[in-house]
XYZ file of C-alpha atoms in Angstrom:
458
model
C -58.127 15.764 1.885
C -58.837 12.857 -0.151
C -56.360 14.085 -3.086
C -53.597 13.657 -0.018
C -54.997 10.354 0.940
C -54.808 8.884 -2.640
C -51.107 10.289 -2.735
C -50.289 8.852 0.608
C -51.806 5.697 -1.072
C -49.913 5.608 -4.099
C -46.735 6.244 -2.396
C -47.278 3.480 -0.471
C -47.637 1.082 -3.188
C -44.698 2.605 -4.903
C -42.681 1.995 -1.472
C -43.769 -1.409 -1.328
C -43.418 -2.529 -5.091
C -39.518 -0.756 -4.923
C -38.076 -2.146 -1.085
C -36.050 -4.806 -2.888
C -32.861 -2.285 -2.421
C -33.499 -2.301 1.292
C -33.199 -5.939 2.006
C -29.817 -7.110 2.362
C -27.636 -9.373 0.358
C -24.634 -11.807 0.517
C -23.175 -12.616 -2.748
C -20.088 -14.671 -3.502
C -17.216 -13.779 -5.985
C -16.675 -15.442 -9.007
C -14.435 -13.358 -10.660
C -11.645 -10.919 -9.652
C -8.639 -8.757 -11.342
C -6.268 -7.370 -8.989
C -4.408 -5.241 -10.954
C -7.670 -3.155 -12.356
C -9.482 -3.719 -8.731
C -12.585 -4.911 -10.395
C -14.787 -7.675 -9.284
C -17.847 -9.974 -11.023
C -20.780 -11.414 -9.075
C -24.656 -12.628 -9.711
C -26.280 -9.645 -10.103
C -29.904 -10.860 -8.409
C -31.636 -7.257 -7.909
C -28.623 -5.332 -7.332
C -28.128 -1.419 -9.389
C -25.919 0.420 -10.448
C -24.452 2.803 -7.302
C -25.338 0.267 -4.758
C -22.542 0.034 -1.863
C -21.375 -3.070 -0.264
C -18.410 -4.352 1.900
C -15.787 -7.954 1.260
C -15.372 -9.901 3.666
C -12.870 -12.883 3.937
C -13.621 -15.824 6.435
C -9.903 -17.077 8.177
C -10.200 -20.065 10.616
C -12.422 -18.442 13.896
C -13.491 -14.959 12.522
C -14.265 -12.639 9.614
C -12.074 -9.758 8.444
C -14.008 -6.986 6.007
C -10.745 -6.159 3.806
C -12.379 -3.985 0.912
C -15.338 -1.617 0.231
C -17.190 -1.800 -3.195
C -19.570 0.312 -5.333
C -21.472 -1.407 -8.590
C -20.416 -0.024 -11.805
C -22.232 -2.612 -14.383
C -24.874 -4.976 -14.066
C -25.449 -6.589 -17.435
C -27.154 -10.298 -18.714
C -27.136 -10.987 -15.122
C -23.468 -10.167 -14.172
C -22.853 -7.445 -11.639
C -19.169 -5.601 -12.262
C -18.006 -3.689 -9.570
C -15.094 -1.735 -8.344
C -12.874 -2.492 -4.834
C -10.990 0.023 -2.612
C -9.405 -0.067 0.700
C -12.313 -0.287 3.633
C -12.381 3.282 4.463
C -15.852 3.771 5.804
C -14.372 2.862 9.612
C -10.996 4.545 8.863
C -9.244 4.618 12.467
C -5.353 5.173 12.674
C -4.945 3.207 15.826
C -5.710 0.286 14.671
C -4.458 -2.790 12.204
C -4.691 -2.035 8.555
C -5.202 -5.904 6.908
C -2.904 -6.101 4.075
C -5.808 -8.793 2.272
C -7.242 -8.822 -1.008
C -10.750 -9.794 -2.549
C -9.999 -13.050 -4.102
C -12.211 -15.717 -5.557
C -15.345 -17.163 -3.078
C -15.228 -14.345 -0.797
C -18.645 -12.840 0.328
C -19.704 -9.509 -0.602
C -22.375 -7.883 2.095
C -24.860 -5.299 0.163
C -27.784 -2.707 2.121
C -26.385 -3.442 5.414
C -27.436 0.020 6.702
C -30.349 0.724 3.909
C -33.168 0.321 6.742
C -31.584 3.829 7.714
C -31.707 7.330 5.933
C -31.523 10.387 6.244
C -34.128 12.767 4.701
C -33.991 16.594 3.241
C -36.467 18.420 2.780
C -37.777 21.735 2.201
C -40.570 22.340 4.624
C -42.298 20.440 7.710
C -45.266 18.925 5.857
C -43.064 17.512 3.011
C -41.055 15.545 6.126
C -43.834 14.279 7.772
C -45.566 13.328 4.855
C -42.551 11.337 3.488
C -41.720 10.065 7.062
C -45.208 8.519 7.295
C -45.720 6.962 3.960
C -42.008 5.010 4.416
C -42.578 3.071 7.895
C -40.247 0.879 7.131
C -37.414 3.035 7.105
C -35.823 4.598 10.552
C -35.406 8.498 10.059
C -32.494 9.472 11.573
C -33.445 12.993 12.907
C -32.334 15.598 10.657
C -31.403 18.202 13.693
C -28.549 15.462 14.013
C -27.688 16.308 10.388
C -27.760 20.155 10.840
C -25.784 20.504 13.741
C -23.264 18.198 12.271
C -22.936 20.241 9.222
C -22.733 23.285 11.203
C -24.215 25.970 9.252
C -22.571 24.948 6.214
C -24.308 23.899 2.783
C -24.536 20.278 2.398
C -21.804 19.265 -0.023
C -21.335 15.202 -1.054
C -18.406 14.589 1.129
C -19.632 16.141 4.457
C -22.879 14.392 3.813
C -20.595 10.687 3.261
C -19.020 11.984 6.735
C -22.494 11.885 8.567
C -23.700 9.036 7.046
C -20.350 6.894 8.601
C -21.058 8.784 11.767
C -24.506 7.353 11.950
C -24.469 4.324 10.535
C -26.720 5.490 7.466
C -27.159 3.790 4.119
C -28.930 6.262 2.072
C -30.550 9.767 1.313
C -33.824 11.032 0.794
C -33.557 14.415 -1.225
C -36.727 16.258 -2.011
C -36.064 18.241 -5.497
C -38.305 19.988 -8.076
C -41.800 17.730 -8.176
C -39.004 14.669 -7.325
C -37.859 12.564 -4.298
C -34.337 10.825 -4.936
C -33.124 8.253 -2.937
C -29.366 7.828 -3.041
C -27.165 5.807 -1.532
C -24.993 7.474 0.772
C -21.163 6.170 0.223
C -21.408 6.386 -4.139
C -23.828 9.122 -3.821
C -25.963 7.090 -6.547
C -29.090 7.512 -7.439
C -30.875 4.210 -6.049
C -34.745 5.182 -7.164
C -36.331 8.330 -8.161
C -40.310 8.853 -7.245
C -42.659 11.889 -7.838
C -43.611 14.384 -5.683
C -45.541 17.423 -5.859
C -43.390 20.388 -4.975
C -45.850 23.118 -6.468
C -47.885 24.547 -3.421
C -44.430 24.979 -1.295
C -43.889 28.600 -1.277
C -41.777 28.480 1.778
C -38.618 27.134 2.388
C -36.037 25.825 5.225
C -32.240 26.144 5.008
C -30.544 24.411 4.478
C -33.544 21.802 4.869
C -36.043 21.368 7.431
C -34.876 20.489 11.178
C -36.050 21.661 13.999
C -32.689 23.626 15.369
C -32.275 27.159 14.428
C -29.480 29.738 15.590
C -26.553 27.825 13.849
C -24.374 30.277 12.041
C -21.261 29.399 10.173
C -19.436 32.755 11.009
C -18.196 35.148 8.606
C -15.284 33.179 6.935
C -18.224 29.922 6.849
C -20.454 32.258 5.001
C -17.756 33.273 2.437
C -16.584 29.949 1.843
C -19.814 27.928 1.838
C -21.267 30.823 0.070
C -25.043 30.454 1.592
C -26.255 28.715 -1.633
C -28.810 26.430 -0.164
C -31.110 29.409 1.067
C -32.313 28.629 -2.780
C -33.298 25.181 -1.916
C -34.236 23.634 -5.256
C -31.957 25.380 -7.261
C -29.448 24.288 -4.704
C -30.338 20.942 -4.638
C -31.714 20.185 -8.326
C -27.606 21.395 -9.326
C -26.557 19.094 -6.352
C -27.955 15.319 -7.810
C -27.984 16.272 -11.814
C -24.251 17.303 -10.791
C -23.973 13.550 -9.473
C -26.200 12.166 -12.421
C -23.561 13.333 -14.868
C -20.592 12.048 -12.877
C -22.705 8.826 -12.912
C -22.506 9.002 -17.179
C -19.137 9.518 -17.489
C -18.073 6.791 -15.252
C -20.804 4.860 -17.037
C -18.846 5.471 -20.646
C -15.283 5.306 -18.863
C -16.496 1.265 -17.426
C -17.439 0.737 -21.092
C -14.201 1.624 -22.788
C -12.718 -0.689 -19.797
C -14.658 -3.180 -20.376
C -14.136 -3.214 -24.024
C -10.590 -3.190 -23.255
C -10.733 -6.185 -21.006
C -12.627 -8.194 -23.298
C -10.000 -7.876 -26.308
C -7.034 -8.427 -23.395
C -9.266 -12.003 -22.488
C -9.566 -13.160 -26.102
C -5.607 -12.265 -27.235
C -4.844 -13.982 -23.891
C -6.888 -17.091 -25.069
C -5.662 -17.132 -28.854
C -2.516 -17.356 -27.695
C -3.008 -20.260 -25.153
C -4.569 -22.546 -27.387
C -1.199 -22.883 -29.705
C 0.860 -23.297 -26.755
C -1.778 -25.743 -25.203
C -1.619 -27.947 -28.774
C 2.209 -27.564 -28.946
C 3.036 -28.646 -25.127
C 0.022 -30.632 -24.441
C -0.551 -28.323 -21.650
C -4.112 -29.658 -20.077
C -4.535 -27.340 -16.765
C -3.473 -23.768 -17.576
C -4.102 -20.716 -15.046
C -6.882 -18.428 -15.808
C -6.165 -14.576 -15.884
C -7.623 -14.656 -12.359
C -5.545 -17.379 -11.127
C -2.325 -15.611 -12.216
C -4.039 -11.851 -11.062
C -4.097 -13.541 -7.440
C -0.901 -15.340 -7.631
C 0.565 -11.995 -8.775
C -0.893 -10.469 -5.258
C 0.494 -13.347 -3.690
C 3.963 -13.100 -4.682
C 4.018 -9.813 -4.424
C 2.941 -10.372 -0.180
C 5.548 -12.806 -0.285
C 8.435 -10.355 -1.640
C 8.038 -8.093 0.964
C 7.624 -10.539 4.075
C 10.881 -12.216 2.455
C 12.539 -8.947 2.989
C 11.156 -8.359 6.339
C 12.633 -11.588 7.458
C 15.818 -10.741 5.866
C 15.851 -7.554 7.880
C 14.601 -9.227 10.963
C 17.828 -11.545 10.721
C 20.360 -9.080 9.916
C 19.578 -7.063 12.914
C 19.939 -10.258 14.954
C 23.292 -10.710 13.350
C 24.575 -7.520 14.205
C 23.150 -8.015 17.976
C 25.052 -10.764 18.318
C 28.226 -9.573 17.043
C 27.767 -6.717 19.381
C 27.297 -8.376 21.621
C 30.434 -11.151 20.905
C 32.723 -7.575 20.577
C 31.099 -6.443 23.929
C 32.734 -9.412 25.982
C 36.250 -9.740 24.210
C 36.655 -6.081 24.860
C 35.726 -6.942 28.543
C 37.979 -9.626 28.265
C 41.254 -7.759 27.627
C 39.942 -5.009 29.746
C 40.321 -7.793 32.789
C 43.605 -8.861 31.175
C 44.733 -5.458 31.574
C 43.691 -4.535 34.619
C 45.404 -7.902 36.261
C 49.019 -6.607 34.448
C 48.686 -3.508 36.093
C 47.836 -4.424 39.274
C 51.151 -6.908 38.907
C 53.086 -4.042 37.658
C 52.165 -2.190 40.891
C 52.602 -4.772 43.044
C 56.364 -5.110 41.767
C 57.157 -1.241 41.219
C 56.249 -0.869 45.370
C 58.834 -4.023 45.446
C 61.157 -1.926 43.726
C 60.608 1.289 45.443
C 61.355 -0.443 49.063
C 64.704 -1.744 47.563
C 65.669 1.768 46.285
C 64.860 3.472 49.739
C 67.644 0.984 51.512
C 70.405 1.804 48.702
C 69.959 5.688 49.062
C 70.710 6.483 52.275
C 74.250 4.482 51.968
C 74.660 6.949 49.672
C 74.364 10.109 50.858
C 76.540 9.596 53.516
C 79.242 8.736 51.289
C 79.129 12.149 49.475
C 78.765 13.857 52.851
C 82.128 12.115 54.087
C 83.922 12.691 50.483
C 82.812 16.665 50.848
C 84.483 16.809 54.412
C 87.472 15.035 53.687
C 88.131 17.938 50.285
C 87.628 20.677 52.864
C 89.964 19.563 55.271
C 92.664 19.369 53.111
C 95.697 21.714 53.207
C 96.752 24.342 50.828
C 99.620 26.347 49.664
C 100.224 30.016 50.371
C 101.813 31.135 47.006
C 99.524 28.914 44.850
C 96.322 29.372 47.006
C 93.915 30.207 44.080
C 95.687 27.792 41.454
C 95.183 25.088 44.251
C 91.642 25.726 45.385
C 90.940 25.958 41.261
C 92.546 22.584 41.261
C 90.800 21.059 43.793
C 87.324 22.886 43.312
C 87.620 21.228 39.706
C 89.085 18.047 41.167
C 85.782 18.048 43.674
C 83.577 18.639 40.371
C 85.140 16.169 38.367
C 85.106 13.308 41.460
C 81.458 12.500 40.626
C 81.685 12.693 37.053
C 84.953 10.559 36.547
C 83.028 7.929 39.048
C 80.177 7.957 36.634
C 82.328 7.362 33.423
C 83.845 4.859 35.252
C 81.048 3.259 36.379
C 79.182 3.558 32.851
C 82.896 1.676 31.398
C 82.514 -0.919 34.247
C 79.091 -1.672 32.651
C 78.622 -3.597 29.270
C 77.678 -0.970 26.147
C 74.146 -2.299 25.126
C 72.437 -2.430 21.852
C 69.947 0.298 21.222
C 67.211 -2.413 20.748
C 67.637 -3.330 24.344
C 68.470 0.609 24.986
C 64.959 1.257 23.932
C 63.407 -1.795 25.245
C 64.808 -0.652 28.830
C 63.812 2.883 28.325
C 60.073 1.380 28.253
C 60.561 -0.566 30.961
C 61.154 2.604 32.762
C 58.853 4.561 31.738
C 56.324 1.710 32.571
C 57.561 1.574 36.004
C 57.162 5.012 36.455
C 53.421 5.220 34.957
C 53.468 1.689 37.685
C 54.380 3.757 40.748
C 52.392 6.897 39.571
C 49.148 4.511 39.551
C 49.614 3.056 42.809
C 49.913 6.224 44.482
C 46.848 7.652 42.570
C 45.140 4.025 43.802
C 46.569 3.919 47.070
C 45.518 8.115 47.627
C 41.850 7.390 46.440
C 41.488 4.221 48.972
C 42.627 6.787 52.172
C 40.391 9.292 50.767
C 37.228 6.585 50.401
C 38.516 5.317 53.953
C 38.211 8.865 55.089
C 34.881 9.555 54.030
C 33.333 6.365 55.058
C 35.150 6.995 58.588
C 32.895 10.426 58.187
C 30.076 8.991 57.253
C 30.311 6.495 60.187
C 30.741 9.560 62.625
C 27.558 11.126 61.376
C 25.549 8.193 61.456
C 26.659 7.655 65.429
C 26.070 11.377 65.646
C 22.291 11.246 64.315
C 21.905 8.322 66.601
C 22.689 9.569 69.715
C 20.818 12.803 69.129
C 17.716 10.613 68.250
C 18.366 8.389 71.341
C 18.363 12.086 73.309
């Protein structure tokens, strides 16, 4: 009893010397490079793995336009790397197009008053749970059932801690609790914790909801590897710690890089500042942002240039639309003139034809009544048949000699004429059979509507 109350004790102290990671902080950006996404800061208590948000004031509210994770903290000087804001990822809404730029705020352990804790047995979660008041536990049947009878891997566990608003981890390994920050997966602060006397463990942690199971494709895939819960777990953070190294030794060699970039960039500005008396040159950040800021301006530059083309060809579609109703009217009013004097025409024709026919009908009575000789009956009848044949025919030719020979120009130009009169008369009969047939059915329609009254009146 009183070895658990001096380790409650000590814990405490531990808890209370390390909470500087829990408060949170709002730093300020002093430096920035677009093109590599990295960002400088004061580095006040911040470490390595720590997770924070940017966030850009505009005129009457704040945007949060990038996430970040610390990469370097050295002689005061945080380093850390930018992404797109992914931790609220939502497809329906407005993706800012915004980048971290000089004097924006940064916005660190947000969510670190909240954590999530695994561990191997009951007594190891209370224990842990009471000697960390300070810190709300969310409860880790949420965590199982979320996982759903998989084994914990980083990602799902990033998943759950966006689902619950969670800044970091508790994980209870061999005669060690880490604490890790949930969106780098970090190691934040490492404590000790006797681990020898558990003989018994949960899996894949302790929780208080049992039954889950994966299924039989879960269980092949996930492979069941946490029912060994420090072996498990021991492979799951050194497996993190060595990421942590080689991103450690990759940010060197960048660094490195970036400092021998900086002083080229100034060796050669000092020459050209002697030669050309230049007094106020851009910095490499100025020119990083106005890079980003021509870039933003390209493309809205094309967007307006697409925006006014498809005006353009709106209006010329719509300029088209109207001339074409235009000589559609024009049209339609020749037609209807056309019309108007083939009927004209066709009234005059009816009065010449009867005239006529009575003409041939008195020439063919007069032939028949003629007389004939007895010896030359069939030479005469020949005669005369061919004489009656040739009547109409001579009248034509003479008729056609009567009339002046014109040119074929005008030949063909009458020709046209004619056929237009005849497409002329066709149309008005077409137009003049449609109106009896709409007169006919409104006549109809009229009957049936008297019809339907008088049977309702009945």
């Amino acid at each position: 009893m009183l070895r658990l109350l001096i380790g409650l004790f000590l814990a405490s102290l531990i808890s209370l010397q390390s909470a500087s990671w829990q408060e949170p902080l709002r730093v300020s950006i002093e430096f920035v490079d677009l093109p590599k996404k990295i960002i400088r800061f004061p580095a006040h208590d911040l470490k390595v793995g720590e997770f924070g948000f940017v966030v850009t004031k505009l005129s009457d509210y704040e945007i949060v336009n990038a996430e970040v994770v610390i990469i370097a903290v050295e002689n005061g000087v945080a380093t850390a790397k930018f992404r797109a804001f992914e931790s609220m990822k939502q497809s329906h809404l407005p993706t800012p197009r915004m980048v971290a730029k000089k004097g924006d705020l940064v916005y660190f352990r947000q969510f670190n008053n909240q954590a999530f804790l695994i561990a191997p047995n009951d007594e190891l979660y209370e224990q842990i749970k009471a000697t960390n008041t300070d810190i709300n536990f969310i409860s880790s049947d949420l965590l199982v059932t979320f996982l759903n009878g998989f084994d914990p891997k980083i990602a799902n566990l990033r998943k759950a801690c966006n689902v619950y608003s969670v800044g970091v981890i508790y994980i209870v390994t061999t005669n060690t609790l880490n604490i890790l920050s949930c969106e780098s997966f970090e190691i934040l602060e490492k404590r000790e914790l006797d681990t020898s006397g558990i003989t018994k463990t949960s899996t894949p942690f302790f929780s208080r909801v049992e039954g889950i199971d994966a299924g039989t494709l879960g269980k092949l895939f996930s492979g069941s590897q946490s029912k060994n819960y420090f072996a498990y777990y021991d492979a799951l953070v050194k497996k993190e710690k060595r990421k942590e190294v080689r991103i450690e030794k990759k940010e060197g060699k960048i660094d490195a890089r970036e400092n021998k970039r900086e002083i080229k960039q100034e060796a050669i500005k000092e020459p050209k500042k002697a030669n050309q008396g230049v007094e106020n040159a851009p910095t490499l950040e100025e020119k990083n942002y106005q890079k980003a800021e021509q870039k933003l301006d390209a493309k809205e530059e094309r967007r307006h240039l697409r925006d006014e083309k498809k005006k353009a060809k709106a209006t010329k579609k719509a300029m088209e639309f109207e001339e074409r109703e235009k000589e559609y009217q024009e049209r339609d009013d020749r037609e209807t003139e056309e019309r108007r004097k083939a009927l004209g025409m066709d009234k005059g024709d009816e009065k010449v034809k009867p005239k006529s026919l009575k003409e041939t009908k008195e020439l063919n009575q007069e032939l028949v009544k003629e007389p004939s000789n007895e010896n030359n009956a069939t030479q005469q009848g020949e005669k005369e048949n061919q004489e009656n044949k040739d009547t109409p025919v001579s009248k034509e030719n003479n008729a056609k000699k009567e009339e002046p020979k014109l040119s074929p120009k005008e030949e063909k130009r009458r020709l046209k004429e004619e056929k237009k009169k005849a497409k002329a008369e066709q149309r008005a009969r077409e137009f003049e059979q449609r109106a009896k047939e709409h007169q006919e059915r409104d006549e109809k329609e009229l009957e049936e509507r008297r019809k339907a009254l008088e049977m309702n009146k009945k």
